[in-house]
Coordinates of N, CA and C in Angstrom, one line a residue:
M1 N 160.5 146.1 92.1 CA 160.7 145.3 91.7 C 162.4 144.3 92.1
K2 N 162.9 143.5 93.0 CA 164.4 143.4 92.6 C 164.7 142.0 92.8
I3 N 164.8 141.4 92.1 CA 164.6 139.8 91.4 C 166.1 139.2 91.7
L4 N 166.2 137.9 92.1 CA 167.8 137.1 91.3 C 167.7 135.9 91.1
V5 N 168.0 135.7 90.2 CA 168.0 134.3 89.4 C 169.5 133.9 89.4
C6 N 169.5 132.7 90.3 CA 170.8 131.7 90.6 C 171.4 130.4 89.2
I7 N 171.9 131.3 88.5 CA 172.1 129.7 87.7 C 173.3 129.1 87.7
T8 N 172.9 127.4 87.6 CA 174.0 126.4 87.4 C 175.0 126.5 85.9
N9 N 176.2 126.0 86.0 CA 176.5 126.1 84.7 C 177.4 124.4 85.1
V10 N 176.4 123.9 83.7 CA 176.2 122.3 83.7 C 176.9 121.5 82.5
P11 N 177.2 120.3 82.7 CA 177.7 119.1 81.0 C 176.2 120.0 80.3
D12 N 176.6 119.6 79.2 CA 175.0 119.7 78.4 C 174.4 118.4 78.1
T13 N 173.2 117.8 78.5 CA 172.8 116.6 78.4 C 173.4 115.3 77.5
T14 N 174.2 115.6 76.4 CA 174.5 115.0 75.5 C 175.8 114.7 75.9
A15 N 176.5 115.7 77.3 CA 177.9 115.5 76.2 C 179.0 114.0 77.7
K16 N 179.9 113.8 76.7 CA 180.1 112.4 76.9 C 181.2 112.1 78.4
I17 N 181.0 112.5 79.6 CA 181.7 112.5 80.8 C 183.0 111.6 81.5
S18 N 183.9 112.1 81.8 CA 184.7 111.3 82.4 C 185.5 111.8 83.1
F19 N 186.3 111.6 84.2 CA 186.9 111.9 85.0 C 188.7 112.2 85.3
T20 N 188.9 112.9 86.1 CA 190.5 113.0 85.9 C 191.0 113.1 87.5
D21 N 192.3 112.7 88.0 CA 193.5 113.0 88.9 C 192.7 112.0 89.7
N22 N 192.3 110.6 89.3 CA 192.3 109.0 89.9 C 190.7 109.7 90.5
D23 N 190.1 109.6 89.5 CA 188.4 110.2 89.6 C 187.9 110.8 90.7
T24 N 189.0 111.8 90.9 CA 188.8 113.0 92.1 C 187.6 114.3 91.4
K25 N 188.5 114.4 89.8 CA 187.3 115.7 89.3 C 186.9 115.8 87.9
L26 N 186.2 116.5 87.4 CA 185.6 116.0 86.2 C 186.8 116.7 85.3
N27 N 186.6 116.4 83.8 CA 187.6 116.6 83.2 C 186.7 117.3 82.0
K28 N 187.3 118.6 81.8 CA 186.3 119.6 81.4 C 187.0 119.9 80.1
N29 N 187.9 118.8 79.4 CA 188.3 119.2 77.7 C 186.9 118.4 77.1
G30 N 186.5 119.1 76.6 CA 185.8 119.0 74.7 C 184.5 118.9 75.7
V31 N 183.9 119.5 76.9 CA 182.9 118.9 77.6 C 182.1 120.7 76.7
Q32 N 180.5 120.5 76.2 CA 180.5 121.8 75.9 C 179.1 122.1 77.2
F33 N 179.2 123.3 77.8 CA 178.9 123.6 79.2 C 177.3 124.5 78.8
I34 N 176.6 124.2 79.4 CA 175.1 125.1 79.4 C 174.7 125.8 80.7
I35 N 173.7 126.7 80.5 CA 172.9 126.7 81.9 C 171.9 125.6 82.0
G36 N 171.7 125.7 83.5 CA 170.7 124.3 83.7 C 169.5 125.1 83.3
P37 N 169.0 123.4 82.3 CA 168.1 123.5 82.4 C 166.4 124.0 83.1
Y38 N 166.4 123.6 84.1 CA 165.6 124.3 85.4 C 165.9 125.9 85.6
D39 N 167.1 126.1 85.9 CA 167.6 127.5 85.9 C 167.0 127.8 84.9
D40 N 167.0 127.4 83.5 CA 166.7 128.6 82.5 C 164.9 128.3 82.1
Y41 N 164.0 127.7 83.5 CA 163.0 128.5 83.9 C 163.1 129.3 84.5
A42 N 163.9 129.3 85.4 CA 163.3 130.1 86.3 C 163.7 131.6 86.2
L43 N 165.0 131.7 85.1 CA 165.4 133.1 84.4 C 164.3 133.2 83.4
A44 N 163.5 132.5 83.1 CA 162.5 132.7 81.9 C 161.3 133.3 82.3
R45 N 161.1 132.5 83.7 CA 160.1 134.1 84.5 C 160.6 134.3 85.2
G46 N 161.8 135.2 85.5 CA 161.7 135.7 86.0 C 162.0 137.4 85.3
V47 N 162.7 136.6 84.3 CA 162.0 137.7 83.0 C 161.1 138.8 82.3
E48 N 159.9 137.5 82.8 CA 158.4 137.7 82.2 C 158.2 138.4 83.4
L49 N 158.3 138.8 85.0 CA 158.0 139.1 85.4 C 158.4 141.1 86.0
K50 N 159.4 140.7 85.3 CA 160.6 141.9 85.3 C 159.6 143.2 84.1
E51 N 159.6 141.7 83.5 CA 158.9 143.0 82.1 C 157.5 143.3 82.4
Q52 N 156.6 142.6 83.3 CA 156.1 143.2 83.8 C 155.1 143.9 84.5
S53 N 156.2 143.9 85.9 CA 155.7 144.7 86.8 C 157.2 145.7 87.0
G54 N 158.1 145.5 86.0 CA 159.3 146.4 86.0 C 160.2 146.4 87.6
G55 N 161.3 147.0 87.2 CA 162.1 146.9 88.8 C 164.1 146.3 88.2
N56 N 164.6 145.3 88.7 CA 165.8 144.9 88.8 C 165.9 143.2 88.1
L57 N 166.9 142.5 87.5 CA 166.6 141.2 88.0 C 168.1 141.0 87.3
T58 N 168.8 140.5 88.7 CA 171.0 140.0 88.9 C 170.3 138.3 88.9
V59 N 171.3 138.1 87.5 CA 171.6 136.6 87.7 C 173.2 136.9 89.1
L60 N 172.9 135.6 89.0 CA 174.3 134.7 89.9 C 174.5 133.8 89.6
H61 N 175.5 133.5 89.9 CA 176.3 132.4 89.6 C 177.7 131.8 90.4
V62 N 177.8 131.0 91.0 CA 178.8 131.1 91.7 C 179.9 129.5 91.3
G63 N 181.0 130.5 90.9 CA 181.6 129.5 89.8 C 183.3 129.7 89.4
E64 N 183.5 129.3 88.7 CA 184.8 130.2 87.8 C 184.8 130.7 86.4
A65 N 185.7 131.4 86.0 CA 185.0 132.6 84.6 C 185.4 131.8 83.6
D66 N 185.5 130.3 83.5 CA 184.8 129.4 82.3 C 183.4 129.4 82.1
A67 N 182.9 129.9 83.1 CA 181.1 130.1 83.1 C 180.5 131.0 82.6
E68 N 181.6 132.4 82.1 CA 181.0 133.7 82.2 C 180.0 133.5 80.4
P69 N 180.0 133.1 79.9 CA 179.4 132.5 78.4 C 178.3 132.8 78.6
Q70 N 177.7 131.7 79.9 CA 176.8 131.3 80.0 C 175.9 132.6 81.0
I71 N 176.8 133.2 81.8 CA 176.7 134.4 82.1 C 175.7 135.5 81.0
R72 N 176.2 135.9 80.3 CA 176.2 136.1 79.5 C 175.5 136.0 78.6
K73 N 174.9 134.8 77.9 CA 173.7 134.4 77.3 C 172.7 134.5 78.2
A74 N 172.8 134.8 79.8 CA 170.9 134.9 80.3 C 171.3 136.5 80.2
L75 N 172.2 137.4 80.6 CA 172.1 138.6 80.1 C 171.9 138.6 79.2
A76 N 172.1 138.6 78.1 CA 170.9 138.2 76.6 C 169.6 138.3 76.6
I77 N 169.7 136.9 77.4 CA 168.1 136.8 77.2 C 167.3 137.8 78.3
G78 N 167.7 138.7 78.7 CA 167.1 139.6 80.1 C 167.5 140.3 81.1
A79 N 168.3 139.1 81.6 CA 168.5 140.2 82.9 C 169.5 141.4 82.8
D80 N 169.6 142.6 83.9 CA 170.1 143.9 83.8 C 171.3 143.5 84.0
D81 N 172.1 142.8 84.8 CA 173.2 142.2 85.1 C 173.3 141.1 85.7
A82 N 174.9 140.7 86.4 CA 176.0 139.6 86.8 C 176.4 139.9 88.0
I83 N 176.3 138.4 88.9 CA 177.3 138.6 89.7 C 177.7 137.1 90.0
R84 N 179.1 136.8 89.6 CA 179.8 135.6 89.4 C 180.4 136.0 91.0
V85 N 180.2 135.1 91.9 CA 181.2 134.6 93.5 C 182.4 133.9 92.1
N86 N 183.3 134.3 92.2 CA 185.0 133.2 92.3 C 185.0 132.3 92.9
A87 N 184.7 131.2 92.4 CA 184.7 130.2 93.3 C 184.2 128.7 92.6
D88 N 185.5 127.4 93.2 CA 185.0 126.1 92.9 C 184.1 125.6 93.8
P89 N 182.9 125.6 93.4 CA 181.9 124.6 94.8 C 181.9 123.6 94.6
Q90 N 182.4 123.2 96.4 CA 182.3 121.4 96.1 C 181.1 120.9 96.5
D91 N 180.7 121.8 97.2 CA 179.1 120.5 98.3 C 177.9 122.6 97.9
S92 N 176.5 122.1 98.0 CA 175.7 122.5 97.7 C 175.5 123.8 99.0
Y93 N 175.4 123.3 99.6 CA 176.2 124.1 101.4 C 176.8 125.2 101.5
F94 N 178.1 125.1 100.6 CA 179.0 126.0 100.3 C 177.4 126.8 99.4
V95 N 177.3 126.0 97.9 CA 176.5 127.4 97.1 C 175.7 128.4 97.9
A96 N 174.8 127.7 98.7 CA 173.6 127.9 99.3 C 174.4 129.2 100.7
A97 N 175.5 129.4 100.7 CA 176.1 130.1 101.7 C 176.7 132.1 100.6
Q98 N 177.0 131.4 100.1 CA 177.3 132.0 98.4 C 176.0 132.9 98.2
I99 N 175.3 132.5 98.2 CA 173.7 133.9 97.5 C 172.9 133.6 98.3
A100 N 173.2 132.7 100.1 CA 172.7 134.0 101.3 C 173.3 135.4 101.1
H101 N 174.7 135.2 100.9 CA 175.3 136.1 101.7 C 174.5 137.3 100.2
I102 N 175.1 137.1 99.2 CA 174.8 137.8 98.3 C 173.3 138.3 98.3
A103 N 172.2 138.0 98.4 CA 171.2 138.0 99.1 C 170.7 139.3 100.1
S104 N 171.2 139.0 100.9 CA 171.8 139.7 102.0 C 171.8 140.7 102.0
Q105 N 173.1 141.5 100.8 CA 173.9 142.6 100.7 C 172.4 143.4 100.1
H106 N 171.5 143.1 99.1 CA 170.7 143.3 98.5 C 169.5 143.5 98.6
S107 N 168.9 142.7 99.6 CA 167.1 143.1 100.2 C 166.4 142.4 99.1
Y108 N 166.7 141.5 97.7 CA 166.3 140.8 96.6 C 164.6 140.5 97.4
D109 N 163.7 140.8 96.7 CA 161.9 140.3 97.3 C 161.9 139.0 95.8
L110 N 162.7 138.3 95.5 CA 162.1 137.3 95.0 C 163.7 136.6 94.2
I111 N 163.8 135.1 95.3 CA 164.7 134.5 94.9 C 164.5 133.2 93.6
L112 N 164.7 133.2 92.9 CA 164.4 132.2 91.8 C 166.0 131.1 91.3
M113 N 165.9 129.6 91.3 CA 166.3 129.2 90.6 C 165.6 127.8 90.2
G114 N 166.4 127.4 89.8 CA 166.0 125.5 89.3 C 166.0 124.5 90.5
R115 N 164.5 123.6 89.9 CA 164.6 123.1 91.3 C 165.7 121.8 91.8
E116 N 166.7 121.8 90.8 CA 168.0 121.5 91.2 C 168.9 121.4 89.8
S117 N 169.9 121.4 90.1 CA 171.0 121.2 88.9 C 170.9 119.6 88.4
I118 N 171.6 119.5 86.7 CA 171.3 118.8 86.3 C 173.0 117.8 86.7
D119 N 173.7 118.3 87.3 CA 174.6 117.8 88.1 C 175.2 116.9 88.7
Y120 N 174.4 117.8 90.3 CA 174.6 116.9 91.3 C 173.4 116.4 91.9
N121 N 172.4 117.2 90.9 CA 170.9 116.5 91.8 C 170.5 117.1 92.6
S122 N 171.4 117.6 93.4 CA 171.2 117.9 95.2 C 169.6 118.3 95.5
G123 N 168.8 119.4 95.1 CA 167.7 119.5 94.6 C 167.4 121.0 96.4
V124 N 169.0 121.0 96.8 CA 168.8 121.1 98.5 C 168.3 122.9 98.1
V125 N 169.5 123.4 97.9 CA 170.1 125.2 97.8 C 168.8 125.9 97.5
H126 N 167.8 125.8 97.4 CA 167.2 126.5 97.6 C 165.9 126.7 99.4
G127 N 166.0 125.1 99.1 CA 165.8 124.8 100.9 C 167.3 125.9 101.6
L128 N 167.6 125.7 101.4 CA 169.7 126.0 102.9 C 169.3 127.5 102.3
V129 N 169.4 128.4 101.4 CA 168.7 129.4 101.2 C 168.2 129.8 102.1
G130 N 166.7 129.4 102.1 CA 165.7 130.2 102.8 C 166.0 130.4 104.3
E131 N 166.6 129.1 104.6 CA 167.0 128.8 105.8 C 167.7 130.0 106.5
M132 N 168.9 130.2 105.5 CA 169.7 131.4 106.3 C 169.3 132.4 106.4
L133 N 168.2 133.1 105.3 CA 167.9 134.4 105.3 C 166.8 134.3 105.9
G134 N 166.5 132.6 106.4 CA 165.3 133.2 107.4 C 163.7 133.9 106.4
I135 N 163.7 133.0 105.7 CA 162.0 134.0 104.2 C 162.1 132.1 104.2
P136 N 160.6 132.1 103.5 CA 159.8 130.4 103.5 C 160.9 130.8 101.8
S137 N 160.8 129.1 101.3 CA 161.0 128.6 100.9 C 160.2 127.8 99.5
Y138 N 159.8 127.5 98.7 CA 159.3 126.6 98.2 C 160.0 125.6 96.8
S139 N 159.4 124.2 96.7 CA 160.1 123.6 95.3 C 158.9 122.1 95.1
P140 N 159.0 122.3 94.4 CA 159.1 122.6 93.7 C 158.2 123.7 92.2
V141 N 158.3 125.0 91.9 CA 157.1 125.3 91.6 C 156.4 125.5 90.2
M142 N 155.8 124.9 89.7 CA 155.3 125.3 88.4 C 154.8 126.1 87.9
K143 N 154.3 126.7 88.7 CA 153.1 128.4 88.3 C 153.6 129.6 89.4
L144 N 153.7 131.0 88.9 CA 153.2 132.1 90.0 C 153.5 132.8 89.2
D145 N 152.6 133.8 89.9 CA 152.2 135.0 89.6 C 152.1 135.6 90.9
L146 N 152.2 136.9 90.4 CA 152.8 138.1 91.8 C 151.5 139.2 91.4
E147 N 150.8 139.5 92.4 CA 149.8 140.7 92.7 C 150.5 141.2 94.1
G148 N 151.2 142.5 94.3 CA 151.6 143.0 94.9 C 152.5 142.8 95.6
N149 N 152.4 142.3 97.1 CA 153.6 141.8 97.7 C 153.5 140.0 98.2
T150 N 152.6 139.4 97.2 CA 151.9 138.4 97.3 C 152.3 137.6 96.2
A151 N 152.5 136.1 96.4 CA 153.1 135.7 94.9 C 152.0 133.9 95.3
T152 N 151.0 133.7 93.9 CA 150.6 132.6 94.3 C 151.2 131.2 93.6
I153 N 151.6 130.1 94.2 CA 152.3 129.3 93.6 C 151.8 127.9 93.3
T154 N 152.2 127.7 92.2 CA 151.7 126.3 92.3 C 152.4 124.8 92.3
R155 N 152.5 124.6 92.9 CA 153.6 123.5 92.7 C 153.5 121.4 92.9
E156 N 154.0 121.2 92.6 CA 154.1 119.7 92.4 C 154.2 118.7 93.7
I157 N 153.4 118.3 94.0 CA 153.2 117.1 95.0 C 153.3 116.1 94.7
D158 N 153.6 115.4 96.0 CA 153.3 113.5 95.1 C 151.5 113.2 95.4
G159 N 151.1 112.9 94.8 CA 149.9 112.7 93.7 C 149.5 113.6 93.3
G160 N 149.9 115.2 93.3 CA 149.1 116.1 92.6 C 149.9 117.4 92.7
K161 N 148.8 118.5 92.5 CA 149.5 119.8 92.6 C 148.9 120.5 93.2
E162 N 149.8 121.9 94.5 CA 149.1 122.1 96.1 C 149.4 124.1 95.4
V163 N 148.5 124.6 95.3 CA 148.1 126.0 95.4 C 148.2 126.7 96.2
L164 N 149.0 127.5 96.5 CA 149.4 128.6 98.0 C 149.2 129.9 97.2
K165 N 149.0 131.0 98.7 CA 150.0 132.4 98.6 C 151.0 132.4 99.9
A166 N 151.7 133.3 98.9 CA 152.8 133.8 100.4 C 153.3 135.3 99.8
P167 N 153.6 135.7 101.3 CA 153.4 137.3 100.9 C 155.9 137.4 100.5
L168 N 156.3 138.0 99.8 CA 157.5 138.3 99.4 C 157.5 138.8 100.7
P169 N 159.4 138.4 100.7 CA 160.3 137.9 99.8 C 160.0 136.3 99.9
L170 N 160.7 135.7 98.9 CA 160.5 134.2 99.1 C 161.6 134.1 98.0
V171 N 162.2 131.9 98.3 CA 163.3 131.4 97.1 C 162.4 130.1 96.8
L172 N 162.6 130.7 95.7 CA 161.5 129.5 94.8 C 162.3 128.6 93.9
G173 N 162.5 127.0 93.7 CA 163.1 126.7 92.8 C 162.0 125.9 91.9
C174 N 162.6 126.4 91.0 CA 161.7 126.2 89.5 C 161.6 125.0 88.7
Q175 N 160.9 124.8 87.7 CA 160.5 123.5 86.7 C 159.5 124.3 86.1
E176 N 159.6 123.4 85.1 CA 158.7 123.8 84.0 C 157.1 122.9 83.9
P177 N 156.0 123.9 84.2 CA 155.8 124.5 83.0 C 155.7 126.1 83.3
I178 N 156.7 126.4 84.2 CA 156.3 127.8 85.0 C 156.7 128.7 84.3
A179 N 157.5 129.0 82.8 CA 157.4 129.3 81.4 C 158.4 128.7 80.4
E180 N 158.5 129.3 79.4 CA 159.1 128.6 78.0 C 160.6 129.0 77.4
W181 N 161.5 127.9 78.1 CA 162.7 128.7 77.9 C 162.6 130.3 76.4
K182 N 163.4 131.1 76.5 CA 163.8 132.8 75.7 C 165.1 131.9 75.0
I183 N 165.0 132.2 73.9 CA 166.5 132.4 73.1 C 166.7 133.5 73.0
P184 N 168.3 134.1 73.2 CA 168.6 135.5 72.9 C 168.9 136.1 71.7
N185 N 168.3 137.1 71.4 CA 167.7 137.8 70.4 C 168.9 139.0 70.0
M186 N 169.7 139.1 68.4 CA 170.3 139.3 68.2 C 170.8 140.7 69.1
R187 N 169.9 141.4 69.2 CA 170.0 143.0 70.3 C 170.3 142.6 71.3
G188 N 169.9 141.4 72.4 CA 170.2 140.7 73.4 C 171.7 140.8 73.5
I189 N 171.9 140.2 72.6 CA 173.2 139.4 73.0 C 174.4 140.6 72.9
M190 N 173.6 141.8 71.6 CA 174.8 142.9 71.9 C 174.8 143.8 72.4
T191 N 173.4 144.1 73.5 CA 173.8 144.2 75.4 C 175.0 143.6 76.3
A192 N 174.1 142.5 75.5 CA 174.1 141.6 77.2 C 176.4 142.1 76.9
R193 N 176.6 142.7 76.5 CA 178.4 142.7 76.4 C 179.2 143.9 77.4
T194 N 178.1 144.4 76.6 CA 178.4 145.9 78.1 C 176.7 145.8 79.4
K195 N 176.7 144.6 79.9 CA 176.0 145.0 81.0 C 176.6 145.0 82.0
P196 N 177.2 145.1 83.1 CA 177.8 144.9 84.2 C 177.8 143.0 85.1
L197 N 179.1 142.5 84.5 CA 179.2 140.8 85.1 C 180.6 141.5 86.8
N198 N 179.7 142.0 88.1 CA 180.8 141.7 89.0 C 180.9 140.2 89.4
V199 N 182.8 140.5 89.6 CA 183.3 139.2 90.1 C 183.4 139.8 91.8
V200 N 182.8 138.8 92.6 CA 183.1 138.9 93.6 C 184.0 137.7 94.4
E201 N 185.0 138.0 95.5 CA 185.5 136.9 96.0 C 184.3 136.1 97.2
P202 N 184.9 134.4 97.5 CA 183.4 134.1 98.1 C 183.6 134.3 99.7
V203 N 182.6 134.1 100.2 CA 183.2 134.1 101.9 C 183.3 133.2 102.6
S204 N 184.1 132.7 102.9 CA 184.6 132.3 103.8 C 183.2 130.8 104.6
V205 N 183.6 129.1 104.2 CA 182.6 128.6 104.5 C 183.1 127.6 104.9
D206 N 182.9 126.7 106.2 CA 183.8 125.7 106.3 C 183.1 124.2 105.5
D207 N 184.1 123.0 105.0 CA 183.8 122.8 104.0 C 182.5 121.4 104.0
M208 N 181.3 121.3 104.5 CA 180.5 120.4 104.8 C 180.5 119.1 104.0
T209 N 181.1 118.9 103.2 CA 181.3 117.5 102.4 C 182.3 117.7 101.1
V210 N 183.1 116.4 101.5 CA 184.4 116.7 100.8 C 184.4 115.0 99.6
P211 N 184.0 115.6 98.4 CA 184.6 114.5 97.3 C 185.3 113.4 97.4
Q212 N 185.6 112.0 97.6 CA 186.4 111.0 97.4 C 186.3 110.9 96.1
T213 N 185.6 110.7 95.2 CA 185.7 109.8 94.0 C 184.9 109.5 93.5
Y214 N 184.9 110.3 92.2 CA 183.6 109.9 91.0 C 183.6 108.6 90.4
Q215 N 182.5 108.0 90.3 CA 182.1 107.1 89.7 C 180.9 106.8 87.9
L216 N 181.1 106.4 86.9 CA 180.5 107.1 86.3 C 179.3 105.2 86.2
P217 N 178.2 105.5 85.8 CA 177.4 104.2 85.9 C 177.8 103.1 85.2
A218 N 177.5 102.2 86.3 CA 177.7 101.1 85.4 C 176.4 100.8 84.2
P219 N 177.7 100.0 83.1 CA 176.7 100.1 81.7 C 175.6 99.0 81.4
K220 N 175.0 99.7 80.3 CA 173.6 98.9 80.0 C 174.3 97.3 80.4
G221 N 173.5 96.2 80.9 CA 173.5 94.7 81.0 C 172.7 94.4 79.4
A222 N 172.9 92.6 79.4 CA 172.3 92.7 78.2 C 170.4 92.5 78.5
C223 N 170.1 92.5 77.2 CA 168.4 92.9 77.0 C 168.0 90.6 77.1
K224 N 167.5 90.8 77.9 CA 166.8 89.5 77.9 C 165.4 89.9 77.1
M225 N 164.8 88.9 76.0 CA 163.3 88.7 75.1 C 162.7 87.6 75.9
I226 N 161.9 87.4 76.7 CA 161.4 86.4 77.4 C 159.7 86.0 76.3
P227 N 159.3 85.1 75.8 CA 158.3 84.8 75.2 C 156.8 85.5 75.9
A228 N 155.9 85.7 75.7 CA 154.5 86.1 75.9 C 154.3 85.7 77.4
S229 N 154.6 83.6 76.6 CA 153.7 82.5 77.0 C 154.2 81.6 78.0
E230 N 155.8 83.0 78.5 CA 156.7 82.1 79.5 C 156.7 82.8 80.6
A231 N 156.0 83.2 81.5 CA 155.1 84.3 82.1 C 155.9 84.2 83.1
E232 N 156.1 82.6 83.9 CA 156.8 82.4 85.4 C 158.3 82.5 85.0
T233 N 158.2 82.1 84.0 CA 160.3 82.6 83.6 C 160.9 84.3 83.7
L234 N 159.6 84.7 83.3 CA 159.7 86.1 83.2 C 159.8 86.7 84.9
I235 N 159.1 86.3 85.3 CA 158.8 86.4 86.8 C 160.1 86.2 88.0
K236 N 160.3 85.0 87.6 CA 161.6 84.4 88.1 C 162.4 85.3 88.0
L237 N 163.1 85.5 87.4 CA 164.2 86.6 86.2 C 164.2 87.4 87.3
L238 N 162.8 88.3 87.2 CA 163.4 90.1 88.2 C 162.7 89.5 89.3
Q239 N 162.7 88.4 90.0 CA 163.3 88.5 91.3 C 164.2 88.0 91.7
T240 N 164.7 86.4 90.3 CA 166.7 86.3 90.9 C 167.7 87.3 90.3
E241 N 167.2 87.6 89.0 CA 168.3 88.0 88.6 C 168.4 90.3 88.7
A242 N 167.0 90.7 88.9 CA 166.9 92.2 88.5 C 166.0 92.2 89.9
K243 N 166.1 91.5 90.5 CA 165.7 92.1 92.1 C 164.7 93.1 92.3
V244 N 163.9 93.0 91.5 CA 162.9 94.5 91.7 C 161.3 93.9 92.1
L245 N 161.8 92.4 92.5 CA 159.7 91.9 92.8 C 160.3 90.8 94.1

């Protein structure tokens, strides 16, 4: 069994975000970065499957050298080796093209990643990778079991859940509760230092999108308290100010 887990390097959910260069780049100064939470679920399930059936688990990240602490953490959690595509990704298509290129060279049975990153939240990379490789892609996957070359998948759909079976190879976008996050132990941290981390250059991909500017969300407005006895006033405000009715 050959498993590829793709991880993102994203700002911590508690980080204060600002921009530089006329609001065209993220200001990384003072920002703590983490493995994307949904990717953490994918990694945890990948490690469990590797331990159950044997084989090899590779972690892949498309990004710059400042992500290597997160890559080493993934190795400490249980990945056997890692690949970093040395690039500053600008959009989902670029990331998917790099993943598909690496995957096409190694014939992975299972490609796992988070349902989306928590910085851009595009949620399309898994689908793009599947299309580029010509193999099925499913998301968001909440449960995954393997029996031979067949995967049993539970995924969330509008109004409920869907259970289906599909043959490997597959690309899956994962979310909770597919597995519990794993915390690296001291032995894992020590062995991660000597595990292979291969840095490769990206393949050439045409720019599909070019960011023009970034903006922070509008600050929260003042909260108006309406007495329970004034329902008509509340309805009017929801119609004229909040514009949700």
